[in-house]
Amino acid sequence: MNFKPKVLLVDDEPNILTAIEFLLEREGFVISKAYNGLEALEIADATIPDLIVLDVMMPGMDGFEVARHLRQNSKLDDTKIIFLTAKGAEQDRKNGYANGGEYYLIKPFDNDFFVSTIHEIMAYG
Amino acid sequence: MSLGVVLLCALLYVGILFATAWRVDALAKQGKSRLMRNPYVYSLSLAVYCTAWTYYGSVGRASASGLSFLAIYLGPAIIAPLWYFLLRKMIVISKNQRINSIADFISARYGKSGHLATLVTIIALFGVIPYISIQLKAVSFSIDVLTEHQYPYFKPDAPLLADATFWVMLAMAVFTMLFGARKLDPNERHEGLIAAVAFESLVKLIAFWVVGLFVIYGLYNGLGDLFTQAAANPETARLFSLSGAGVSPTSWTMYMLLSALAIMLLPRQFHVAVVENTHPRQVNTAMWLFPLYLLLINFLVLPIALAGKMILGSSAPSDTYVLTLPIHEHLHILSLIVFIGGFSAATSMVIVSSTAISIMVSNHLVLPMLIRLKLIGQETTPRGASTLLDVRRVSILGVLMLALLFLKSIGGSYDLVSVGLISFTAVAQFAPSALFGMYWRRGTRKGAIAGLWIGFLIWAYCLPAAAIAEAGFLSQSFITDGPWGISSLRPYHLFGMEGMDNISHAAFWSLLLNTGAFLIVSLYTQPSALELTQANIFVNIHRYVAGEEYDVVKRAAKISDLHRVMGRFLDPSHVSAIFSNFEKENKIKLDQQKNAEPELINYAETQLAGIIGASSARLAIGSVAKEENITLEEVMQVLEQTREVLRYSKALEQKSSELETTTRQLIAANEQLKALDRLKADFITTVTHELRTPVTSIKALSKILLDYRAELPEEKLQSYLNILVSESERISRLINQVLDIEKIESGTDEYLPTEPFSLDEIVRTTAGGMAQLFRERSIEFTSNIPEETLEVAGNRDRIVQVVVNLLSNALKFCDAREGRVSLSLQKAGSEAVLRVADNGKGIPPEQHVHIFDKFTQLNSKTEGKPQGTGLGLYITRKIVEHHGGSIKVMSAVGAGATFEVRLPIYPSNT
């Protein structure tokens, strides 16, 4: 692997970020972190990540809204978005896809499944 | 021409009338006659408006003052389009209220007032008797002319029995008694009579046209020739213009107004237009047909007048031109036809007028008196119905006798038109109370009485009284100088008014003051309950009557009134028995002061009818419920139907109102449950989410530790283990708090024992215990707790929880580097006030309420969530509230926050 994919992690729970950061760094991704939606938009615009892992229930701007804003930024056309959330209802899942998410993962997650999913998405889109 | 021939013709004509009326009545009795439903017959019957005044008088008037005769036909023609609203409404009201005369109409509107009915009847009598008398005069005069004054029977000074007019009157009285008072009909409909009247309207129109055509084509070579000759003659030329004829615009307007009112308010017009009406739809035809009739009958007036003036001049009275023109040409058959036309105009008016007046006189003058004098409605008196008919018949004869006497005393000196207009002015006095009454609910009985009296007195003063003076019965100075020389009271120049003819003058003042008095008195008096009911029915009749079908009569009377009236006829124990029987049958309790249901009125009437006869019962009950004209059969029918329906619908109503209440309660309860359910669901969703978050961290990190322990550096290992511990603590804290909330909200929390405990001691102990924590984080902690004992009642442990929660919050949110927290407890009146202040970032004002809700936390932009469940302050608030206290926060962004808890001191300050 010649280049390291850039991943932006967005969650208001620092401990969850700690865990994911470890898992993805181990796989060779370059990690940046944001604790809320606005921060996420700033960082995404500046770094143009290949993948964004996005929580939904966050104070202020929620994950769906963040995704809509991200999708309006043409610089991020190739960026993939994965929702990682405790909101597991069918309607939430549909909302996720409707707002531009590629994948919808439910908390709590299985580490191995999580990592392999990320790889799959990076490989096939 | 010999008297015999003339009388024979008259008798023949009357015979035809009899036959017509008889036949139609017979058909109507079998229910076969559709004549009454024919709108053309209805429209023709309205033409009873055209009397001998029209027939002879118009020509007289036209030969003196040209087109001025038209005013009294233009008035009705102009108002006819308004009948669509006015007359139809009048009809619907009258049918609904079983009204059978104009007196009844006005009295019904103002709470079925007997006083008003009597007053209107008296005014109508004063107005109409002279009017009838000139019809009699016209008939006898026309016979006199036709027989070329050979007989002495037509002189006013002839003895009564030797006066031909007496016999003419008697013949008319017999006809009217036969067809106008043949039976007691609840609707006061007289099919035969109306058929005869409609027939007469045709006869007079045809006869008038025959003579008109004779004049135009027999005496002249067509209309053009006649008018050319008339224009050449200075005597007749002036008649072509209004001003030349000496008619002022004021008079013209006044006459139109008077006639527009008379067409609806004259007793005979009200009778044919309203009482005899079978469906309001008929008015639609009459609206164009009646004005057309007026046009036709007036079309030839001017040519005849002009011809009469040119050919006869003053050799014959102008009122007789119609008759004297053919006589002058020695055309006997034609003059007989003319005579019959005039005869028919006079008879129809006399017959309908006397029928209408007799209904009013018998119902509103004679019967109230008879009932009051107990001459009717007693077991010893004859049955009510036949007595009632006798009263009618006597009234008819009486009215006609009065008319004849009037004629024989002073009427002879008056011409047809003046007497007609005086009559119009009299009945015009009904206009304010009758017409305003249909559209203005505020009009009261007292207002109507005031207006009618004032209008009537002014009329009587300005016209009949003055006429009596003119006839020489009073000093002439009464007219020229006014009574006692007061010139502003001169009957033809009231209040110094000049420039109006006598009729217009009297009409102006009487109507102005009548209307004024009606309006002002109405505004300053209060209507009674019955008046209000009636006013409402009159004004909003279309709400009471579905479509235009005649409705079943609704009657209203106080129960105590019913009692009183029945007591007039029966002994008190019998009356009480009747009422208690009604109560038992309907399972209700009657209140003497309440209004009786129509059901009860009908019941009372039927009970009474069984003893004293239907008519008397009707009258007796009518004296309070004012609905005389309803047959026993109808009462029975109404009784049968309404009793069943009423009872059934009452039961339904009760049931449905019970159901409604229950439904409303159920809906409310359901809403409450739904809201609770939503809250519960929201709570569970939030709690689940709050649990998932730490579980996610724990699961991911513990798996990492399990899989990659070997490759983890020591500090990471340490940090991950710390996270595991704190997240586990977070879970257990959350679980404890959820349980707390459950306890608090379900009310199972133990607030008892309520023994008082000392709050200052709890605060001191808790603060001491927490001081170590503050020191560890190098936060400056100060406390200010009084020495005095502040006792609070409730759950000691929960209060400890409150203090701990507040101090933990302060610990968490105070400034990270130079943290300062202070605690104070003090007494303020009957409350203990605990304040915990920190020097943290503060709370924006819009959040001050929300932070005490479930799962509300202030979030920082950069650091994510503070460690907490979002339930602490909610629980604190709940505990404080359960102890009868309150909690609030005082804070501004950047200035720290102070939480203040107020708890009532035990024993509460009494």
Coordinates of N, CA, C and O in Angstrom, one line a residue, chain A residues 11-16 18-20 22-23 25-27 35-36 38-39 42 55 57 59-60 84-88 106-112, chain B residues 686 688-690 692-697 699-701 703-704 707-708 711-713 716 719-720 723 726-727 730 859-865 867:
Chain A
D11 N -17.3 12.0 16.8 CA -18.1 11.5 17.9 C -18.0 12.4 19.1 O -16.9 13.0 19.3
D12 N -19.0 12.6 19.8 CA -18.9 13.4 21.0 C -18.5 12.6 22.2 O -18.4 13.1 23.3
E13 N -18.2 11.3 22.0 CA -17.8 10.5 23.1 C -16.2 10.2 22.9 O -15.9 9.4 22.1
P14 N -15.4 10.9 23.7 CA -13.9 10.7 23.5 C -13.5 9.3 23.6 O -12.6 8.8 22.9
N15 N -14.1 8.5 24.5 CA -13.6 7.1 24.8 C -13.9 6.2 23.6 O -13.1 5.3 23.3
I16 N -15.0 6.5 22.9 CA -15.3 5.7 21.7 C -14.3 6.0 20.6 O -13.7 5.1 19.9
T18 N -11.3 7.0 21.1 CA -10.0 6.3 21.5 C -9.9 4.9 20.9 O -8.9 4.5 20.3
A19 N -11.0 4.2 21.1 CA -11.1 2.8 20.6 C -10.9 2.7 19.1 O -10.1 1.9 18.6
I20 N -11.8 3.5 18.4 CA -11.7 3.4 16.9 C -10.4 3.8 16.4 O -9.8 3.2 15.5
F22 N -7.5 3.6 17.7 CA -6.5 2.5 17.8 C -6.7 1.4 16.7 O -5.8 1.1 16.1
L23 N -8.0 1.0 16.5 CA -8.3 0.0 15.6 C -7.8 0.4 14.1 O -7.2 -0.4 13.4
E25 N -5.8 3.0 13.2 CA -4.3 3.3 13.1 C -3.5 2.0 12.8 O -2.6 2.0 12.1
R26 N -4.0 1.0 13.5 CA -3.3 -0.3 13.4 C -3.4 -0.8 12.0 O -2.5 -1.5 11.5
E27 N -4.5 -0.4 11.3 CA -4.7 -0.8 9.9 C -4.0 0.1 8.9 O -4.1 -0.1 7.7
Y35 N -15.0 16.4 17.6 CA -15.9 16.1 18.7 C -17.3 16.6 18.5 O -18.3 16.3 19.3
N36 N -17.5 17.4 17.4 CA -18.9 17.8 17.1 C -19.0 18.1 15.6 O -18.0 18.1 14.9
L38 N -19.7 20.8 13.7 CA -19.0 22.0 13.1 C -17.5 21.7 12.9 O -17.0 22.0 11.8
E39 N -17.0 21.2 13.9 CA -15.5 20.8 13.9 C -15.3 19.9 12.7 O -14.3 20.0 12.0
E42 N -15.2 21.6 9.4 CA -13.9 22.3 9.2 C -12.8 21.4 8.8 O -12.1 21.6 7.8
D55 N -20.9 9.9 14.0 CA -21.9 9.6 15.0 C -23.2 10.4 14.6 O -23.1 11.4 13.9
M57 N -26.1 11.0 17.1 CA -26.6 11.9 18.2 C -25.5 12.7 18.8 O -24.8 12.2 19.6
P59 N -24.5 16.8 20.2 CA -25.0 18.1 20.6 C -24.9 19.1 19.4 O -23.9 18.9 18.6
G60 N -25.8 20.0 19.3 CA -25.7 21.0 18.2 C -26.2 20.3 16.9 O -27.3 19.9 16.8
L84 N -22.0 5.7 12.4 CA -21.8 4.7 13.5 C -22.5 5.3 14.6 O -22.2 6.3 15.2
T85 N -23.7 4.6 14.9 CA -24.6 5.2 15.9 C -25.3 4.2 16.7 O -25.5 3.0 16.4
A86 N -25.8 4.7 17.9 CA -26.7 3.9 18.8 C -28.1 3.9 18.3 O -28.9 3.1 18.8
K87 N -28.4 4.7 17.3 CA -29.8 4.8 16.9 C -30.0 3.7 15.8 O -29.5 3.8 14.7
G88 N -30.7 2.6 16.2 CA -30.8 1.5 15.4 C -32.1 1.2 14.7 O -32.3 0.2 14.0
I106 N -24.2 -0.1 13.7 CA -24.8 0.2 15.0 C -23.9 -0.1 16.2 O -23.1 -1.0 16.1
K107 N -23.9 0.8 17.1 CA -23.1 0.7 18.4 C -23.9 -0.2 19.3 O -25.2 -0.1 19.4
P108 N -23.4 -1.0 20.2 CA -21.9 -1.3 20.1 C -21.6 -2.3 19.0 O -22.5 -3.1 18.6
F109 N -20.4 -2.2 18.5 CA -20.0 -2.9 17.3 C -19.0 -4.0 17.6 O -18.3 -3.9 18.7
D110 N -18.8 -4.9 16.7 CA -17.7 -5.9 16.8 C -16.5 -5.4 16.1 O -16.5 -4.9 15.0
N111 N -15.4 -5.4 16.8 CA -14.1 -4.8 16.3 C -13.7 -5.3 14.9 O -13.5 -4.5 14.0
D112 N -13.7 -6.6 14.8 CA -13.3 -7.2 13.6 C -14.2 -6.9 12.4 O -13.8 -6.6 11.3
Chain B
T686 N -33.9 7.3 25.2 CA -32.8 8.0 25.7 C -31.9 7.2 26.6 O -30.7 7.2 26.4
T688 N -31.6 4.0 26.7 CA -30.9 2.9 25.9 C -29.7 3.5 25.3 O -28.6 2.9 25.3
H689 N -29.9 4.7 24.7 CA -28.8 5.3 24.0 C -27.7 5.7 25.0 O -26.5 5.4 24.7
E690 N -28.1 6.2 26.1 CA -27.1 6.5 27.1 C -26.4 5.3 27.6 O -25.2 5.4 28.0
R692 N -25.9 2.5 25.7 CA -25.1 2.0 24.6 C -23.8 2.6 24.5 O -22.8 2.0 24.1
T693 N -23.8 3.9 24.8 CA -22.5 4.7 24.6 C -21.4 4.1 25.5 O -20.3 3.7 24.9
P694 N -21.5 4.0 26.8 CA -20.4 3.4 27.6 C -20.2 1.9 27.2 O -19.0 1.5 27.2
V695 N -21.3 1.2 26.9 CA -21.1 -0.2 26.5 C -20.2 -0.3 25.3 O -19.4 -1.2 25.2
T696 N -20.5 0.6 24.3 CA -19.7 0.6 23.1 C -18.2 0.7 23.4 O -17.3 0.0 22.9
S697 N -17.9 1.7 24.2 CA -16.5 1.9 24.6 C -15.9 0.7 25.3 O -14.8 0.2 25.0
K699 N -16.9 -2.4 25.3 CA -16.8 -3.6 24.4 C -15.6 -3.5 23.5 O -14.8 -4.4 23.4
A700 N -15.5 -2.3 22.9 CA -14.4 -2.1 21.9 C -13.0 -2.2 22.6 O -12.1 -2.9 22.1
L701 N -12.9 -1.5 23.7 CA -11.6 -1.4 24.3 C -11.2 -2.8 25.0 O -10.1 -3.2 24.9
K703 N -12.1 -5.7 24.0 CA -11.7 -6.6 22.9 C -10.2 -6.2 22.4 O -9.4 -7.1 22.1
I704 N -10.0 -4.9 22.4 CA -8.6 -4.5 22.0 C -7.6 -5.1 23.0 O -6.6 -5.6 22.6
D707 N -7.2 -8.8 22.4 CA -6.5 -9.2 21.1 C -5.1 -8.7 21.0 O -4.2 -9.4 20.5
Y708 N -4.9 -7.4 21.4 CA -3.6 -6.8 21.1 C -2.8 -6.4 22.3 O -2.0 -5.5 22.3
E711 N 1.0 -5.9 22.0 CA 1.6 -4.8 21.2 C 1.3 -3.5 21.8 O 1.7 -2.4 21.3
L712 N 0.5 -3.4 23.0 CA 0.1 -2.1 23.5 C 1.2 -1.6 24.4 O 1.7 -2.3 25.3
P713 N 1.6 -0.3 24.3 CA 2.5 0.3 25.2 C 1.8 0.4 26.6 O 0.6 0.5 26.7
K716 N -0.8 3.3 27.3 CA -2.0 3.1 26.6 C -2.9 2.0 27.3 O -4.1 2.2 27.5
S719 N -4.3 3.7 30.3 CA -5.4 4.6 30.0 C -6.7 3.8 29.6 O -7.8 4.2 30.0
Y720 N -6.5 2.7 28.8 CA -7.7 2.0 28.4 C -8.4 1.4 29.6 O -9.6 1.4 29.7
I723 N -10.4 3.9 31.3 CA -11.6 4.2 30.6 C -12.6 3.1 31.0 O -13.8 3.4 31.2
S726 N -14.1 3.8 34.3 CA -15.0 5.0 34.4 C -16.3 4.8 33.6 O -17.4 5.2 34.1
E727 N -16.2 4.1 32.5 CA -17.4 3.8 31.8 C -18.3 2.8 32.5 O -19.5 2.9 32.4
R730 N -20.0 4.7 35.0 CA -21.0 5.6 34.3 C -22.3 4.7 34.2 O -23.4 5.2 34.5
N859 N -23.2 21.1 26.5 CA -22.1 20.4 25.8 C -21.0 21.5 25.4 O -21.3 22.6 25.0
S860 N -19.8 21.1 25.5 CA -18.8 22.0 25.1 C -18.4 21.7 23.7 O -18.5 20.6 23.2
K861 N -17.8 22.7 23.1 CA -17.5 22.6 21.7 C -16.4 21.6 21.4 O -16.4 20.8 20.5
T862 N -15.4 21.7 22.3 CA -14.2 21.0 22.0 C -14.0 19.7 22.8 O -13.3 18.8 22.3
E863 N -14.6 19.6 24.0 CA -14.3 18.5 24.8 C -15.3 17.4 24.8 O -15.2 16.5 25.6
G864 N -16.3 17.5 24.0 CA -17.3 16.5 24.0 C -18.2 16.6 25.3 O -18.2 17.6 25.9
K865 N -18.8 15.5 25.6 CA -19.7 15.6 26.7 C -18.9 15.5 28.0 O -18.0 14.8 28.1
Q867 N -18.6 14.1 31.8 CA -19.0 12.8 32.3 C -20.3 13.0 33.1 O -20.2 13.7 34.1

